PDB file of C-alpha atoms in Angstrom:
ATOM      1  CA  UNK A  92     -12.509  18.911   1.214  1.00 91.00           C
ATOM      2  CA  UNK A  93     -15.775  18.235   2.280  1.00 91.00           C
ATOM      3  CA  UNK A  94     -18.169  18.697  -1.168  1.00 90.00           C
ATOM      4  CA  UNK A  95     -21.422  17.676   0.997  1.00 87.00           C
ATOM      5  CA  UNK A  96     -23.969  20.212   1.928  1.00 91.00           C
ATOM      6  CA  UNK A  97     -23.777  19.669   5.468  1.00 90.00           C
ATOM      7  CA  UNK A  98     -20.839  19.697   8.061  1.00 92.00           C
ATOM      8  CA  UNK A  99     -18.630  16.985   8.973  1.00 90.00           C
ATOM      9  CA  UNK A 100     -16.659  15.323  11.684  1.00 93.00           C
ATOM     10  CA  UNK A 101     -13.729  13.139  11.292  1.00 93.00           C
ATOM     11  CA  UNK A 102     -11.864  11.226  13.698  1.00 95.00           C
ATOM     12  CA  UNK A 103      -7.948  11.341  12.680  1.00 95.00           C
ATOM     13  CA  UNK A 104      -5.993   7.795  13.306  1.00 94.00           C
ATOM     14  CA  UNK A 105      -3.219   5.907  12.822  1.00 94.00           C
ATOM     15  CA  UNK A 106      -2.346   2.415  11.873  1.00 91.00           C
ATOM     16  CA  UNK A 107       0.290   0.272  10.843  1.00 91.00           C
ATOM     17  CA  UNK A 108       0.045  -1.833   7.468  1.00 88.00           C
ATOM     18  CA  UNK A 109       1.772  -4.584   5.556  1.00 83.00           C
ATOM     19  CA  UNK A 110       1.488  -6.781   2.802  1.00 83.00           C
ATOM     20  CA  UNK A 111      -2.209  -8.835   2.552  1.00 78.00           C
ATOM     21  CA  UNK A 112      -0.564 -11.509   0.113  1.00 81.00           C
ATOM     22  CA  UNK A 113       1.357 -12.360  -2.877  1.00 85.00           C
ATOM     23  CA  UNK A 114      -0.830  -9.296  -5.167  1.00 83.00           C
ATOM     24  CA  UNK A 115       0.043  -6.893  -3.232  1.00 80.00           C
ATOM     25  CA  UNK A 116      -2.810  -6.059  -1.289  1.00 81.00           C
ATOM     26  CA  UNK A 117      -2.480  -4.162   2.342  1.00 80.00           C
ATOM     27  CA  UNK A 118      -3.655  -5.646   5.466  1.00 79.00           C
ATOM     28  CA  UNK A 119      -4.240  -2.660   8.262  1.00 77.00           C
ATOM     29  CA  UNK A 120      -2.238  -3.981  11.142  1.00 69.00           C
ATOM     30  CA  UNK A 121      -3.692  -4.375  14.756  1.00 62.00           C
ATOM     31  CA  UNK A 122      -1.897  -6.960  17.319  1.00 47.00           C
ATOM     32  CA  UNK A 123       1.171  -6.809  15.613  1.00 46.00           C
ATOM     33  CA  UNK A 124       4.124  -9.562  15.235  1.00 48.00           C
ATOM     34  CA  UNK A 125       7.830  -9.183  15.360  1.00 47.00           C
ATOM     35  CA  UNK A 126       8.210  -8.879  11.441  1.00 48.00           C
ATOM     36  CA  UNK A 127       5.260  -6.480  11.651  1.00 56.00           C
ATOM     37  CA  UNK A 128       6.742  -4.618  14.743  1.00 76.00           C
ATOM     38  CA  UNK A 129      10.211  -4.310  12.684  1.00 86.00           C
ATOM     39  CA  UNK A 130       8.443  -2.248   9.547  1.00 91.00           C
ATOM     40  CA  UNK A 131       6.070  -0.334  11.612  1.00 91.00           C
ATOM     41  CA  UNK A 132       5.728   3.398  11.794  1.00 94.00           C
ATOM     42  CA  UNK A 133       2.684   4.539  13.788  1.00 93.00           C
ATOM     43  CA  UNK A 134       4.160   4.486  16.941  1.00 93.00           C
ATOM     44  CA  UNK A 135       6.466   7.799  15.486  1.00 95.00           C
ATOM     45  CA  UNK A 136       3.544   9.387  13.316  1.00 96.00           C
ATOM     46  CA  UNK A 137       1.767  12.391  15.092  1.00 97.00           C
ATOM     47  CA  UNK A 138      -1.120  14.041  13.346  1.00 96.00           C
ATOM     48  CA  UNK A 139      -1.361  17.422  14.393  1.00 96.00           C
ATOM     49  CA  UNK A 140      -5.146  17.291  15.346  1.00 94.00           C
ATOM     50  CA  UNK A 141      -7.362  14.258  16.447  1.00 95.00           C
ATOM     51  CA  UNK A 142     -10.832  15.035  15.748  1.00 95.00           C
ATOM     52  CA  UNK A 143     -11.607  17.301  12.612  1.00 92.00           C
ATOM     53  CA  UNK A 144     -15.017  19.583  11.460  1.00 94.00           C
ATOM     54  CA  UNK A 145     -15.022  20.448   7.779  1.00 93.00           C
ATOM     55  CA  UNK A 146     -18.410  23.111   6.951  1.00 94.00           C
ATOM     56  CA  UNK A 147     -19.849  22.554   3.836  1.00 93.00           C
ATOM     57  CA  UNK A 148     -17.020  23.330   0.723  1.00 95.00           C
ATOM     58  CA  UNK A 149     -14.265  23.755   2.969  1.00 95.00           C
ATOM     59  CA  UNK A 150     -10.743  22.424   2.895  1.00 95.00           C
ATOM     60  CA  UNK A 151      -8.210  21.867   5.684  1.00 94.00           C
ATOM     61  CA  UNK A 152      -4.984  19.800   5.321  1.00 94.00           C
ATOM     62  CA  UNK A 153      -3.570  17.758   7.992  1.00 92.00           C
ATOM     63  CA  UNK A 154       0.334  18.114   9.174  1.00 95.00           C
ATOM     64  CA  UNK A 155       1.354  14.500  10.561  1.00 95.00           C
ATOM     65  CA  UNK A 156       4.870  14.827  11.801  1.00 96.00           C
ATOM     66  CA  UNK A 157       6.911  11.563  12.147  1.00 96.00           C
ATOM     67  CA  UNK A 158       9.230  11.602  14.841  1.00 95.00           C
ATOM     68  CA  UNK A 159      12.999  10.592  13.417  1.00 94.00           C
ATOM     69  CA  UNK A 160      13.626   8.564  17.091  1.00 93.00           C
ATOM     70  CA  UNK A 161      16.612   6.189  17.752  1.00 92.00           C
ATOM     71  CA  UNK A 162      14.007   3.539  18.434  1.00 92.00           C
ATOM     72  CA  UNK A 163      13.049   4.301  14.487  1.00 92.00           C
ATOM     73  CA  UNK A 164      15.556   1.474  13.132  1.00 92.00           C
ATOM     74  CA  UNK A 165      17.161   2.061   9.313  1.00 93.00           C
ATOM     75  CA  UNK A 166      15.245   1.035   6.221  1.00 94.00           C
ATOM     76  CA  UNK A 167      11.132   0.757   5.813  1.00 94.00           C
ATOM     77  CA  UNK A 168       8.844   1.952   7.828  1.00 94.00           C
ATOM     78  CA  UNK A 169       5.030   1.658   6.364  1.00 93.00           C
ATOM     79  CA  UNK A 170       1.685   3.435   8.347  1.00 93.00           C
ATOM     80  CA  UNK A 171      -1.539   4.463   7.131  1.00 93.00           C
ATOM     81  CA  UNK A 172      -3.492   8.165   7.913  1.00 94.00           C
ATOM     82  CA  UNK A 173      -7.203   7.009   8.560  1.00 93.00           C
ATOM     83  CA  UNK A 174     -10.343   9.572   8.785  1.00 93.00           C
ATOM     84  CA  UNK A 175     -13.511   8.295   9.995  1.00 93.00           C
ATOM     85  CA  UNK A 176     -16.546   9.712   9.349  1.00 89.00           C
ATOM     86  CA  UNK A 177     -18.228  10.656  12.589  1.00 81.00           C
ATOM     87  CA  UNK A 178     -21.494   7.649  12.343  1.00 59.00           C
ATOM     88  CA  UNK A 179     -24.405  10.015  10.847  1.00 55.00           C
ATOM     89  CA  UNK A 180     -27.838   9.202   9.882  1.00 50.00           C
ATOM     90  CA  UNK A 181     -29.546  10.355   6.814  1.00 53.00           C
ATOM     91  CA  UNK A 182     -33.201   9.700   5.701  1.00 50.00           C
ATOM     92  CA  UNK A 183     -33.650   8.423   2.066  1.00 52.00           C
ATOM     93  CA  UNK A 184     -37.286   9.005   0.483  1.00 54.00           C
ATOM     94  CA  UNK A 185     -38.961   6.284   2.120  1.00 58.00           C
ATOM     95  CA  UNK A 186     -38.163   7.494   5.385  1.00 60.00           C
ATOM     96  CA  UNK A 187     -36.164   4.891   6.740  1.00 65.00           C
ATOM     97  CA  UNK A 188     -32.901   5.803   8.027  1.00 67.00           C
ATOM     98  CA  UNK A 189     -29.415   4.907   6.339  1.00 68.00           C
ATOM     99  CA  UNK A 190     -26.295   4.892   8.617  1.00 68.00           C
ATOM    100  CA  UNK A 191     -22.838   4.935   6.406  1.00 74.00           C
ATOM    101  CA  UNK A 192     -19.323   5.003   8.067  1.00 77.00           C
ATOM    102  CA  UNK A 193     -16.613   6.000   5.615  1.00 84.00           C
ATOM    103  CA  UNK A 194     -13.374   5.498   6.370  1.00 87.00           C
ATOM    104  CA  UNK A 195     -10.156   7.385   4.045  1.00 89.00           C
ATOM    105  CA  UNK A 196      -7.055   6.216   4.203  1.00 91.00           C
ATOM    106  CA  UNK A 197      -3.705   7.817   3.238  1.00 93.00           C
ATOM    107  CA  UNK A 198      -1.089   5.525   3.231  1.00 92.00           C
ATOM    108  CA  UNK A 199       2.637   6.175   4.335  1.00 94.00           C
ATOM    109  CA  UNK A 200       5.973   4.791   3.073  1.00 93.00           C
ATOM    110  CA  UNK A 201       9.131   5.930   4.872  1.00 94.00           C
ATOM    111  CA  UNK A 202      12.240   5.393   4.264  1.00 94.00           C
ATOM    112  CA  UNK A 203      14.994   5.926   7.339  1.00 94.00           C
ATOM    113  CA  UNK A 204      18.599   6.821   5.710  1.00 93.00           C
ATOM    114  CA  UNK A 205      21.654   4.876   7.230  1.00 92.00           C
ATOM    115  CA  UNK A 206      21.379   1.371   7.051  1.00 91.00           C
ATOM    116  CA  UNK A 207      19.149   0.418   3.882  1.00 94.00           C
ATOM    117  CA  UNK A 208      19.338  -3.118   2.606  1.00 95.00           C
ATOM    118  CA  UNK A 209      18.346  -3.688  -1.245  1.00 95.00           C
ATOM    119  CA  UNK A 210      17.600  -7.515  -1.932  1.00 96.00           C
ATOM    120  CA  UNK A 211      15.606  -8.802  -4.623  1.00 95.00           C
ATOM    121  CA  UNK A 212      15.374 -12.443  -5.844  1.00 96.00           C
ATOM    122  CA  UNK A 213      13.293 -14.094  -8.166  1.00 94.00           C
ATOM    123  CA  UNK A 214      11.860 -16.846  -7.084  1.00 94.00           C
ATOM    124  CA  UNK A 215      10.188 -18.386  -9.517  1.00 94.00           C
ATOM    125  CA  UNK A 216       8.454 -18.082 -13.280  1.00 89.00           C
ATOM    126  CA  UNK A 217       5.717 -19.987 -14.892  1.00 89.00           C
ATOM    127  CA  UNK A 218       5.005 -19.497 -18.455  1.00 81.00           C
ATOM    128  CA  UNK A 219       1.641 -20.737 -20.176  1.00 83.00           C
ATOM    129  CA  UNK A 220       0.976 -20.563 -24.018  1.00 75.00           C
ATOM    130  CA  UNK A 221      -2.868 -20.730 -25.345  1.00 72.00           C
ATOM    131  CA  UNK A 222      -2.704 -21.710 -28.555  1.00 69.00           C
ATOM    132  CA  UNK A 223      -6.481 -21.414 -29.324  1.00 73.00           C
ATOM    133  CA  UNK A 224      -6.895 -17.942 -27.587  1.00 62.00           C
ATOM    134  CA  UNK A 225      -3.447 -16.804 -28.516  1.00 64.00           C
ATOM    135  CA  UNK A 226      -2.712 -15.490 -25.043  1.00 68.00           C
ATOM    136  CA  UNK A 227       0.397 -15.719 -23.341  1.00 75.00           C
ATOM    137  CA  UNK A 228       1.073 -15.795 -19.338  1.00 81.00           C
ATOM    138  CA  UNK A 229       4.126 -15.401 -17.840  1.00 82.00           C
ATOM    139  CA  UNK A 230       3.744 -15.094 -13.949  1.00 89.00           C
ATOM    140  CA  UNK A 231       6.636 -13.765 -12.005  1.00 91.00           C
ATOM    141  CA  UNK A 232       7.420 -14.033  -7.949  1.00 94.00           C
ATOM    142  CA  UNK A 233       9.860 -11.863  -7.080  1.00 95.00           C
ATOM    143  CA  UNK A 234      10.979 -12.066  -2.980  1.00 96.00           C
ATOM    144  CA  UNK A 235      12.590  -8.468  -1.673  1.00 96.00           C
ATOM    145  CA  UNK A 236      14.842  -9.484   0.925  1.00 96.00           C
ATOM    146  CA  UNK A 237      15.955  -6.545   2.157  1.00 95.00           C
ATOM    147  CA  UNK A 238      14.317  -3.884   4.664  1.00 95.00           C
ATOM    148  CA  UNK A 239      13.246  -1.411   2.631  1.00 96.00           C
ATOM    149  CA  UNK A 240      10.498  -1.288   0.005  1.00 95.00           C
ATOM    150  CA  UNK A 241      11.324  -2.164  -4.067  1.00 95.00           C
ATOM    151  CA  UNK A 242       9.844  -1.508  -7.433  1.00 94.00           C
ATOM    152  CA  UNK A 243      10.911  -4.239 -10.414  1.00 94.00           C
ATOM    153  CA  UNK A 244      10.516  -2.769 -13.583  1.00 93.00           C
ATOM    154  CA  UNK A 245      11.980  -4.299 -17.084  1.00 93.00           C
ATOM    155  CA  UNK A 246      11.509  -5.587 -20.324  1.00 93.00           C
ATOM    156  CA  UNK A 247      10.836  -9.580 -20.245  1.00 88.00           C
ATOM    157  CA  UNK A 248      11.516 -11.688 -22.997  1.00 88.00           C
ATOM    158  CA  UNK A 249      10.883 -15.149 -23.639  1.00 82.00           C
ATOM    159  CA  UNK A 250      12.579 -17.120 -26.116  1.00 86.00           C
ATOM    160  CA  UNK A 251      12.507 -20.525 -27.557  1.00 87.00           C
ATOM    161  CA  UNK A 252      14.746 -23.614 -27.725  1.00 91.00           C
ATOM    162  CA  UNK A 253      16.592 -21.619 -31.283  1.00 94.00           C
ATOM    163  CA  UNK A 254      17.071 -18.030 -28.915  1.00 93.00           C
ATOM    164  CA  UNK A 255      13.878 -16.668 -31.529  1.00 93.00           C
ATOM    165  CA  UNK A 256      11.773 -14.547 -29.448  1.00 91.00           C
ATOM    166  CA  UNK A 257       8.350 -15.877 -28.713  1.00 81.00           C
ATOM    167  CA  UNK A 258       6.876 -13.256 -26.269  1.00 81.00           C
ATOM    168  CA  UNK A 259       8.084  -9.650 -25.358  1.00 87.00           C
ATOM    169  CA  UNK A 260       6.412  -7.627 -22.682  1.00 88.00           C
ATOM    170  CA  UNK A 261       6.872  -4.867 -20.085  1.00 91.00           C
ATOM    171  CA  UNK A 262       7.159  -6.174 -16.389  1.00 92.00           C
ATOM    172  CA  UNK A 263       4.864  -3.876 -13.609  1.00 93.00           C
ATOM    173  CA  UNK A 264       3.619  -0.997 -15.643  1.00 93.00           C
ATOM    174  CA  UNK A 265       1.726   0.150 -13.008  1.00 92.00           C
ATOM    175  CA  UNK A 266       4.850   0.378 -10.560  1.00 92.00           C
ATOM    176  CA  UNK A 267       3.689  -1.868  -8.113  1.00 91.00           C
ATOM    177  CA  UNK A 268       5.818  -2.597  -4.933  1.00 92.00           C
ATOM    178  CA  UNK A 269       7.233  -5.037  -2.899  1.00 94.00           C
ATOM    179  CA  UNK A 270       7.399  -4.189   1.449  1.00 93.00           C
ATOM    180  CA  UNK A 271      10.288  -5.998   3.077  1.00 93.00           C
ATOM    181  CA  UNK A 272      10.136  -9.599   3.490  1.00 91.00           C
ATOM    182  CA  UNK A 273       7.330  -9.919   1.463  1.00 91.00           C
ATOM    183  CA  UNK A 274       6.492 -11.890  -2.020  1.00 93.00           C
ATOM    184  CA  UNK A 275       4.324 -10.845  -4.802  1.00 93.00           C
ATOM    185  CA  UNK A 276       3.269 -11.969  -8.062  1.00 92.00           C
ATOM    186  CA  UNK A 277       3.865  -9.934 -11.175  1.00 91.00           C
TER     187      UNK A 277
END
């Protein structure tokens, strides 16, 4: 929807993403790598239009069709929707000329029935008690093995030497995921 008062262009794209680091963060993908390469899907997405005007208060969707190929192996597959503002000028009071490019991005998670591997491990915990602030830290890293993207959810406890329960929480409220042979930090 564009809400501006004046029209605009956007140039429709697509890219390939994976996992940034251990918090989960996405890294668009350019020169790819084999473990890239084997989780990529923009190679089968096709938007149905390239370039796209909006007039002032209008509202268009986009159809992107992804091609079910042989080439698209089992499991994950993970691509992003980009729109690009076409590179516009505007004059603030002063006169002087602003240029902004704004770029949206839709991300894509796909899942290819027929061959899905499920593998999570954790790999490791670290708990750390403040006494003074009364704060508690347990840090989880959780490994997905598998091909296809996971969610952990659970209740953790922790308990001391006497099984008495020192700490109770919920583990990834927010639903956060884990791409294929990737590790993150809960």
């Amino acid at each position: 929807t564009n809400t501006t008062e004046v029209p605009i262009t956007l140039r429709v794209a697509v890219f390939d993403f994976g996992s940034l680091d251990e918090s989960g963060g996405v890294a668009f993908l350019g020169a790819s790598n084999d473990l890239e390469k084997k989780y990529a899907l923009a190679s089968w997405m096709r938007p149905e239009k390239d370039v796209l005007t909006l007039q002032p208060d209008e509202t268009e969707k986009i159809l992107v069709m992804i091609e079910n190929q042989d080439s698209l192996s089992p499991g994950g597959h993970y691509g992003a929707l980009t729109l690009k503002t076409e590179n516009s000028a505007q004059e603030n009071i002063a006169g002087d000329t602003v240029s902004i490019n704004q770029l949206f991005a839709s991300l894509v998670f796909v899942k290819k029935i027929g061959g899905e591997i499920y593998s999570l491990e954790l790999k490791d915990s670290e708990y750390t008690s403040h006494l003074i602030s009364f704060q508690d830290t347990l840090r989880l890293r959780f490994q997905n093995k598998g091909n296809v993207h996971m969610v952990p959810r659970g209740v953790v406890t922790v308990t001391d030497p006497l099984g008495r329960i020192v700490a109770k929480g919920i583990l990834n409220e927010e639903s956060a995921l884990i791409l294929p042979k990737t590790v993150r930090m809960y």
